[in-house]
XYZ file of C-alpha atoms in Angstrom:
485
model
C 18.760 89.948 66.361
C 15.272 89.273 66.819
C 13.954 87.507 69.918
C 12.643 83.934 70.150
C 9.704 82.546 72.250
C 10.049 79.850 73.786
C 7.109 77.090 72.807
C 4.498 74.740 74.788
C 6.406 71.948 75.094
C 9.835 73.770 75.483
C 9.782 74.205 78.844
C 9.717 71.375 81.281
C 9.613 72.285 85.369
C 10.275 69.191 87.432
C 11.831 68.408 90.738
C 15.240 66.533 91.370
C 14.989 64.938 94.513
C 17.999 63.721 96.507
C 18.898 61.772 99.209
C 22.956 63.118 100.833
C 24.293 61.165 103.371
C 25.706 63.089 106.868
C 27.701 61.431 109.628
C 29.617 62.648 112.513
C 31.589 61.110 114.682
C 32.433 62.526 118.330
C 35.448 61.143 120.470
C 37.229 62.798 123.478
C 35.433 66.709 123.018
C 36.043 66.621 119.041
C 33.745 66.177 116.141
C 34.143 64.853 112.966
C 32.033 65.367 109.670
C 31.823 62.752 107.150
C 35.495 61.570 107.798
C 36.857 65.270 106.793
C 39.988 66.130 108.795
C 41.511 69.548 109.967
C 42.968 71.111 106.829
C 45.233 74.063 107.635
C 45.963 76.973 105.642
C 48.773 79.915 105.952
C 47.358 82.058 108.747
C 44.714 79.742 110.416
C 44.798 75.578 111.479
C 41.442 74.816 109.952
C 40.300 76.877 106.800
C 36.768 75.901 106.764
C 36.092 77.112 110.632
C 37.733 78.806 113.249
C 35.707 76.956 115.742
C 37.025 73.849 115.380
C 36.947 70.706 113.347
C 33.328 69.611 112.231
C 31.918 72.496 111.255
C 30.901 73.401 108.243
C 31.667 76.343 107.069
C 28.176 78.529 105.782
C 29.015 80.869 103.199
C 32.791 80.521 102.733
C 33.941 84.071 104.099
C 37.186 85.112 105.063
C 38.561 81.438 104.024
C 41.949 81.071 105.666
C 42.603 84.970 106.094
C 44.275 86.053 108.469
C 42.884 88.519 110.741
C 45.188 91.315 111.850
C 44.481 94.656 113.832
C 45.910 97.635 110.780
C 44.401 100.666 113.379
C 43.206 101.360 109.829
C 39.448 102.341 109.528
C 37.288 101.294 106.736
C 36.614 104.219 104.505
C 38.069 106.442 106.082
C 41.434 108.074 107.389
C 43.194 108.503 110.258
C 44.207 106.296 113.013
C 40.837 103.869 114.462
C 42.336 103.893 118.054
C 42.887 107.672 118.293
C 39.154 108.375 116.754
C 37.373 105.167 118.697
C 38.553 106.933 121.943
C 36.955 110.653 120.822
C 34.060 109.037 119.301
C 33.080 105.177 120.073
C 31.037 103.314 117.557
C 31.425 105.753 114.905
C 34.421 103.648 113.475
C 35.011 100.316 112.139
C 38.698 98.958 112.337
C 40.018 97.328 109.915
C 40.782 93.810 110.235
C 41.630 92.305 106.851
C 38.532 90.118 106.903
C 34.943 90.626 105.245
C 32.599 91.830 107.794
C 28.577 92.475 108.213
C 27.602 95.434 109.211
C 24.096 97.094 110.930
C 23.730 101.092 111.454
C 21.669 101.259 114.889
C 18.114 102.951 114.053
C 14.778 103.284 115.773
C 14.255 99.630 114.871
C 16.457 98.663 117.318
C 17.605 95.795 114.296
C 20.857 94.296 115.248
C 22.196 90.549 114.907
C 20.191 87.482 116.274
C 23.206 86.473 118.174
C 23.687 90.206 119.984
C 23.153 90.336 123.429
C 20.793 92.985 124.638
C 23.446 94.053 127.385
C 25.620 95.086 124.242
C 23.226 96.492 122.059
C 22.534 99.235 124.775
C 25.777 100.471 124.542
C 25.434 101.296 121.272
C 23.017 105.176 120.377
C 21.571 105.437 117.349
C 23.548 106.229 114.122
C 26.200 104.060 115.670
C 28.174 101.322 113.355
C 27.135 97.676 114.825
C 29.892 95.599 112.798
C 31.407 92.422 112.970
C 34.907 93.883 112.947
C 35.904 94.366 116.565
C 34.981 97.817 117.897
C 34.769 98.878 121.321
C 33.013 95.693 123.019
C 32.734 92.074 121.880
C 30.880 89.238 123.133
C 33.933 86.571 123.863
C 32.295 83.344 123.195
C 35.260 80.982 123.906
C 33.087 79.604 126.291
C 29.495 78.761 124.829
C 28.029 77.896 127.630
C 28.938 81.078 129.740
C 29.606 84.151 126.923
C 31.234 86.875 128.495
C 30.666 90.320 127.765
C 33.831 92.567 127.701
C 33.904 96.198 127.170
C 36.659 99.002 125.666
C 38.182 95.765 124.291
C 39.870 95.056 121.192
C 40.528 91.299 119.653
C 38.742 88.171 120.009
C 36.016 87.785 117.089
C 32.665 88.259 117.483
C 29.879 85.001 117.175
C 28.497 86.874 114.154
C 31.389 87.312 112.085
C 32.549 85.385 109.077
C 33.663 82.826 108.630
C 30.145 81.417 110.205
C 29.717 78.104 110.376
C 27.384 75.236 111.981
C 27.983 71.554 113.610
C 25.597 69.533 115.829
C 24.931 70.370 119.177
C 24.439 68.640 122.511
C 22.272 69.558 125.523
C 21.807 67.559 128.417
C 18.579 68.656 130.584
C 18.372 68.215 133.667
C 16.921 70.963 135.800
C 18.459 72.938 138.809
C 21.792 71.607 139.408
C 22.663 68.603 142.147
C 21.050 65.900 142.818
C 17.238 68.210 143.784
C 16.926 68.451 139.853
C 13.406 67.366 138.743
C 14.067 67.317 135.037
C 14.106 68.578 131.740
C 10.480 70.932 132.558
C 11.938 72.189 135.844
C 11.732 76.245 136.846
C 14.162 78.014 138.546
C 12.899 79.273 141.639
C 11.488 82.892 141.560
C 9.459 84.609 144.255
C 6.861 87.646 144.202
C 5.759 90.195 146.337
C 2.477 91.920 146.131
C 0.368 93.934 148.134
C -2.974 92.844 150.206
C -5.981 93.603 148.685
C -7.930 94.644 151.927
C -4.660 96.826 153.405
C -1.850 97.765 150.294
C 0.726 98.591 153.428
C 0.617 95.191 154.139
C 2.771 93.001 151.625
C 3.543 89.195 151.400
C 6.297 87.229 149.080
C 5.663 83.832 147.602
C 8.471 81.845 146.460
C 8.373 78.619 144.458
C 6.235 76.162 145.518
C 3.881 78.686 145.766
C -0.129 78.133 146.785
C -2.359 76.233 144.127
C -3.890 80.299 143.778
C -1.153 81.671 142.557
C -0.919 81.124 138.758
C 2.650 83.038 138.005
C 5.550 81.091 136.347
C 9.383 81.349 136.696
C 11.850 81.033 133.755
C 12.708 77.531 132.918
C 16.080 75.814 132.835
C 15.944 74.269 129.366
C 13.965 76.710 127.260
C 14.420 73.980 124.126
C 12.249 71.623 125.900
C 9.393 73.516 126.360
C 9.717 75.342 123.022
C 9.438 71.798 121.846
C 6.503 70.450 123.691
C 3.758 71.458 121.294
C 5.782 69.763 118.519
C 6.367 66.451 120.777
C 2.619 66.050 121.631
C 1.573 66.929 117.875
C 3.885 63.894 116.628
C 1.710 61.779 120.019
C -0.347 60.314 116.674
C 2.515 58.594 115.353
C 4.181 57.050 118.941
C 2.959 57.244 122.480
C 6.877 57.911 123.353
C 6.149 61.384 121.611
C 4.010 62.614 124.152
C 5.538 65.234 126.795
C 3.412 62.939 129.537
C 2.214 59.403 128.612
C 1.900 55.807 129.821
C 5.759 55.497 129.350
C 6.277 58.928 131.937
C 6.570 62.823 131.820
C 9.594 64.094 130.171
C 9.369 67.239 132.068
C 10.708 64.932 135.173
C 12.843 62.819 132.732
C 16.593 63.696 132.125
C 16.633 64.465 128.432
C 19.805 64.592 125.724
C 18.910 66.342 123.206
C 20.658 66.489 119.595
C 20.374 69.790 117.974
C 20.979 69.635 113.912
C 21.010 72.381 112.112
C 19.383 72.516 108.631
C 21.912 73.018 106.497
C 22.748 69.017 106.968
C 18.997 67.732 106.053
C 17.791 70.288 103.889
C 13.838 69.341 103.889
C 14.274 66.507 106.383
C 15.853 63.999 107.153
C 15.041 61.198 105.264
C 12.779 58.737 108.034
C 14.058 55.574 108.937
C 18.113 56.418 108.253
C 19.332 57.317 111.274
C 21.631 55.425 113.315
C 23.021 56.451 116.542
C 26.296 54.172 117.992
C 27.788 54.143 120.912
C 31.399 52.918 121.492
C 33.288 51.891 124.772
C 37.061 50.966 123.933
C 36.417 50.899 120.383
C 33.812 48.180 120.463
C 30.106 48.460 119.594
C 28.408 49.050 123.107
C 24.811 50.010 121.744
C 22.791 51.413 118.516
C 20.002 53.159 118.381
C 17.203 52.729 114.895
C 14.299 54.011 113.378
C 12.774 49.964 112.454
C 9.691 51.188 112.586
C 10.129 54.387 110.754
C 7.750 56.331 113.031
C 10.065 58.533 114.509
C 10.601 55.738 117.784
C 14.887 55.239 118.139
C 14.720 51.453 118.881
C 17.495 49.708 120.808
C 18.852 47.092 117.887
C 22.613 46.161 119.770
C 23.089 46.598 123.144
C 21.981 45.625 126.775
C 18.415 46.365 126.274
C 17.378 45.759 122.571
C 13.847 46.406 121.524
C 13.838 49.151 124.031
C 12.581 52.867 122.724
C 15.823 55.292 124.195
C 14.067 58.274 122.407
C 12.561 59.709 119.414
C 13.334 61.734 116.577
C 11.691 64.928 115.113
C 12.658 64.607 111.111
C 11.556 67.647 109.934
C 12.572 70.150 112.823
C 16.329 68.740 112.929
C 16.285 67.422 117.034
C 17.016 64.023 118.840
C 15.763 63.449 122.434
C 17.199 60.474 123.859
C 16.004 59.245 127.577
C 16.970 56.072 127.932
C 18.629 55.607 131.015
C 19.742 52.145 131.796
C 23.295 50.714 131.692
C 24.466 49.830 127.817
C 27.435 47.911 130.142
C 28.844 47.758 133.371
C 31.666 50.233 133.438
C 32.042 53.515 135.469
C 33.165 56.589 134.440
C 32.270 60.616 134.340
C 30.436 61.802 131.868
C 29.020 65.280 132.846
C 30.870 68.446 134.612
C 30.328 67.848 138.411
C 28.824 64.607 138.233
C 29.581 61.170 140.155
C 30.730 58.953 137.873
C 27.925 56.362 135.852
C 27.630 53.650 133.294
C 27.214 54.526 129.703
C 23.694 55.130 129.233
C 21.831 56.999 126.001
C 21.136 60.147 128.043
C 24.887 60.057 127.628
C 25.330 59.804 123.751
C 27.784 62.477 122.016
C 28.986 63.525 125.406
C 31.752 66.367 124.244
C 29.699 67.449 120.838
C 30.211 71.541 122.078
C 28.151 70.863 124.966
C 31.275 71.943 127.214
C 31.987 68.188 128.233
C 35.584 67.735 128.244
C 38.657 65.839 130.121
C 38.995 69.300 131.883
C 35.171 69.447 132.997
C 34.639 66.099 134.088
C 38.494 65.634 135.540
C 39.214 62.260 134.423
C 40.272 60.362 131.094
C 36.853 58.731 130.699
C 35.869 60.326 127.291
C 38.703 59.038 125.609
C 37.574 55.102 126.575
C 34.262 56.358 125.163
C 33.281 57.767 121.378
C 29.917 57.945 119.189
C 29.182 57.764 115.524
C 25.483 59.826 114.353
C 24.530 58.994 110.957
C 21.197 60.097 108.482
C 20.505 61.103 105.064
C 18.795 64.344 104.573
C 15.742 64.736 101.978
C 16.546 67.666 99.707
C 13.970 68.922 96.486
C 15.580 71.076 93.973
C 13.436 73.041 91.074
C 14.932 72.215 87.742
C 13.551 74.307 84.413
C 14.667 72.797 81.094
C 14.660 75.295 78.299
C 14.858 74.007 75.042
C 16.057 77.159 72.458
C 15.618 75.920 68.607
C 17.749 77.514 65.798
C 15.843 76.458 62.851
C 16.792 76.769 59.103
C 17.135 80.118 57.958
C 17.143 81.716 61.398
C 20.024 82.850 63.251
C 22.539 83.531 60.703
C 23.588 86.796 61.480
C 26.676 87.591 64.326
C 27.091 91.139 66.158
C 30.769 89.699 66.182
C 32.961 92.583 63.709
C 34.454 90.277 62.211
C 31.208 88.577 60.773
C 31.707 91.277 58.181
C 34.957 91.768 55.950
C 37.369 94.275 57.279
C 37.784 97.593 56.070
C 34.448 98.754 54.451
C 32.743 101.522 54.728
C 30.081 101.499 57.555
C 28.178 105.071 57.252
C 26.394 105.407 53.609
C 25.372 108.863 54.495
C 25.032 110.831 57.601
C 23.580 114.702 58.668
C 21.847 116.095 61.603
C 18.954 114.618 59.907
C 19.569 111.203 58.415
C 21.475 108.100 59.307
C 22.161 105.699 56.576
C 24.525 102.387 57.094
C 26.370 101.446 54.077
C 23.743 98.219 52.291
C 26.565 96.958 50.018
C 29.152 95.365 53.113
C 30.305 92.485 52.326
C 29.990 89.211 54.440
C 33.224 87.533 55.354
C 33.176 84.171 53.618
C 34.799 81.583 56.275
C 33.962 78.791 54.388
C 37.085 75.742 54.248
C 38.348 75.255 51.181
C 40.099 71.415 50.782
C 42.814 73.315 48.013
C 45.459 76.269 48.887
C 44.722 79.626 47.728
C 40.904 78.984 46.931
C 38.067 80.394 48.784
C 35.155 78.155 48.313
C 31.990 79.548 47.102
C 29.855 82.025 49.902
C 27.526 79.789 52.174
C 25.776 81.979 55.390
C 27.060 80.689 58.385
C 27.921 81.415 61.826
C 29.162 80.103 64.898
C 26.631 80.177 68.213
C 28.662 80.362 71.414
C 25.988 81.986 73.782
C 22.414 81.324 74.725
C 20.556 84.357 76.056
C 17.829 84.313 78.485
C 15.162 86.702 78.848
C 11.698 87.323 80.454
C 8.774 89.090 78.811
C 9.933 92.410 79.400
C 13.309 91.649 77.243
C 15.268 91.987 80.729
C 18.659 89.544 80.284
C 17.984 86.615 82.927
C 21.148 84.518 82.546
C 23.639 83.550 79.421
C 24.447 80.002 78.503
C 28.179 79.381 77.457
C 29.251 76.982 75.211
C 32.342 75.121 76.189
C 32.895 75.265 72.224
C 31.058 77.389 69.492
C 28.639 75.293 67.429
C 29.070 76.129 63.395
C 25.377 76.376 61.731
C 25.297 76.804 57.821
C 21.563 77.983 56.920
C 20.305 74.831 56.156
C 20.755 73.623 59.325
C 18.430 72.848 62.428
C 20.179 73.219 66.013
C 18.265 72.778 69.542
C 20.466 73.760 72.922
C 19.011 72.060 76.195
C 19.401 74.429 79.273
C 19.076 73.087 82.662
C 18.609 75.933 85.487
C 18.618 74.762 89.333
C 15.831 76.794 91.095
């Protein structure tokens, strides 16, 4: 069947813009997204994340399998312990799970969340997987990963199912009550040697002399990754501003909100966020955009009108540094801390920051709980293809039984000719209203698929029918097709 081109006007490229609503809720170390609880399956107690509950789960891998050690290896035979041992790294064991996989080159390529520590004990040619070889990164704890080697068991960070949730961080420098804030460096000394006599040496440690222009690592690399972006939004709000009439943040405490993308999609949609604080179940403060200029205004609470932060839409993070009292009670908040009152540097205290009953040693995050709410911006591409069957075209079906059954296909054949038989006969499928009459022959077929191609007659996509479409010859069809970009 011949090919049709599509015309001017038949197709139209537009965008579908959309506006989704996120919300998560945090109370005593547990998060919850958009009201969904834990839903457990046969071999695990949340199917969408093996993390915990509000996460979402990224590309719906290994959904509620169970993951098992076979000492099978994955194309191959033979036991993986017994040939792990003679040859580490060589192997990959199978689990029962779907797995990525990286082959260690001169590239040195390996997974974003691979520590270097592990990737050195791995030579080239070797099998980096995320089935559990000979070392894994345990990350039970977040905050302090541990690196454990000739091991066999826990899962690796990088290993389906993979999955995403917000993120707290609370900055506050070195550790005690020395800290200097979010832009402190941890202290770092050098030694070099004299200029006039190299046997003669000398060590600066932080503070060092005004000469000395070296720099130490900082405590909270987010901040200062974040600085340029803070002081580019300084057109839209003074409170952007790393320093400004309203203070440096580098010697502020900072809480900072980490979203990840998958929740806003372009951005999150300015002047929709809302950020509540709870104490006992009742309202204790919230936090808007009013102004929708990125400023998170105090609108309930102890301090309304007050700016407790601001809000970077497109790059997904919250930085909250309000620190006065939303009320009057006490109560710990942060590992190794005295207790405090509620304050915004506080907000979504437990959201896997490692803040816990355990950490803090007291019941105080179950008085306390916080709801974060937005909707994201998201653009879709949307072509709509609009594929005519006009009168007299498309009447013919590939479909056997187009044609009646039991005629003679080949007129002639030979090594040298090929000639189909030009008297088949049609099957007439037209209804007749009486029993045991066919009604006179009318050309007609039914269209059940739309095929898409591009100009070098390569097969794009198919369009299904839910039900085949009957088109006698004197009949005019168009089919609207609507592909999401």
């Amino acid at each position: 069947m011949a090919l049709k081109k599509f015309g001017p006007n038949d197709l139209v490229i537009n965008t579908l813009k959309a506006q989704p609503s996120f919300e998560f809720f945090v109370y005593n170390s547990a998060i919850y997204y958009n009201n969904v609880p834990l839903m457990s399956g046969a071999n695990t107690d949340n199917i969408l994340c093996t993390t915990g509950s509000g996460h979402l789960s990224l590309y719906e891998l290994n959904i509620d399998r169970a993951r098992t050690n076979t000492d099978r290896i994955i194309g191959a035979l033979g036991s993986y312990a017994t040939k792990n041992a003679a040859d580490p790294n060589k192997y990959v064991l199978d689990t029962g799970q779907i797995y990525p996989f990286i082959i260690k080159d001169s590239s040195n390529q390996t997974f974003k969340t691979m520590l270097n520590n592990e990737l050195s004990a791995y030579a080239p040619g070797d099998v980096i997987s995320g089935s559990t070889g000979s070392a894994y990164i345990d990350y039970s704890d977040l905050l302090n990963p541990i690196y454990v080697a000739g091991a066999v068991g826990a899962p690796r960070q990088y290993q389906y199912p993979m999955s995403a949730s917000i993120t707290r961080e609370f900055m506050t420098g070195a550790a005690g009550a020395g800290s200097t804030g979010a832009g402190e460096r941890q202290t770092c000394c050098e030694t070099y040697n004299n200029t006039h006599d190299p046997s003669i040496t000398s060590t600066w440690c932080k503070p060092w002399p005004a000469s000395r222009t070296w720099s130490c690592t900082p405590y909270h690399r987010r901040f200062w990754s974040l600085k340029n972006r803070l002081n580019h939004y300084g057109t839209l709000s003074e409170h952007y501003k790393v320093s400004s009439s309203y203070g440096d943040k580098s010697l502020q405490k900072i809480n900072l909100i980490s979203i990840p993308e998958i929740f806003f999609g372009n951005g999150i949609e300015r002047g929709s966020v809302s950020l509540k604080w709870y104490y006992t179940g009742s309202l204790a403060g919230e936090l808007q955009d009013t102004k929708r200029n990125g400023e998170l205004i105090e609108v309930s609470g102890s301090n309304t009108s007050s700016v407790a932060g601001v809000i970077l839409y497109d790059e997904g993070f919250i930085l909250l540094t309000g620190s006065w009292a939303l009320n009057g009670e006490s109560l710990v908040m942060e590992p190794g801390a005295a207790a405090d009152n509620p304050k915004w540097t506080y907000f979504a205290a437990g959201a896997n920051d490692g803040v816990s009953q355990t950490t803090t040693g007291g019941s105080g995050l179950s008085k306390i709980a916080f709801n974060l709410s937005w909707q994201g911006a998201t653009e879709t591409q949307v072509i709509t293809m609009f594929a005519h069957a006009k009168k007299g075209e498309v009447n013919y079906s590939n479909n056997p039984t187009y044609l009646q059954f039991g005629q003679r296909q080949i007129q002639k054949t030979s090594s040298q000719i090929y000639e189909e038989n030009p008297n088949r006969q049609i099957m007439n499928i037209v209804s007749s209203s009486y029993a045991g009459h066919s009604a006179s022959f009318k050309r007609q077929v039914y269209i059940s698929r739309v095929g898409i191609y591009d100009d070098n007659r390569n097969l794009l996509g198919i369009a299904t029918l839910s039900n085949p479409i009957l088109k006698e010859e004197d009949q005019d069809y168009s089919f609207k097709i609507r592909l999401d970009v």
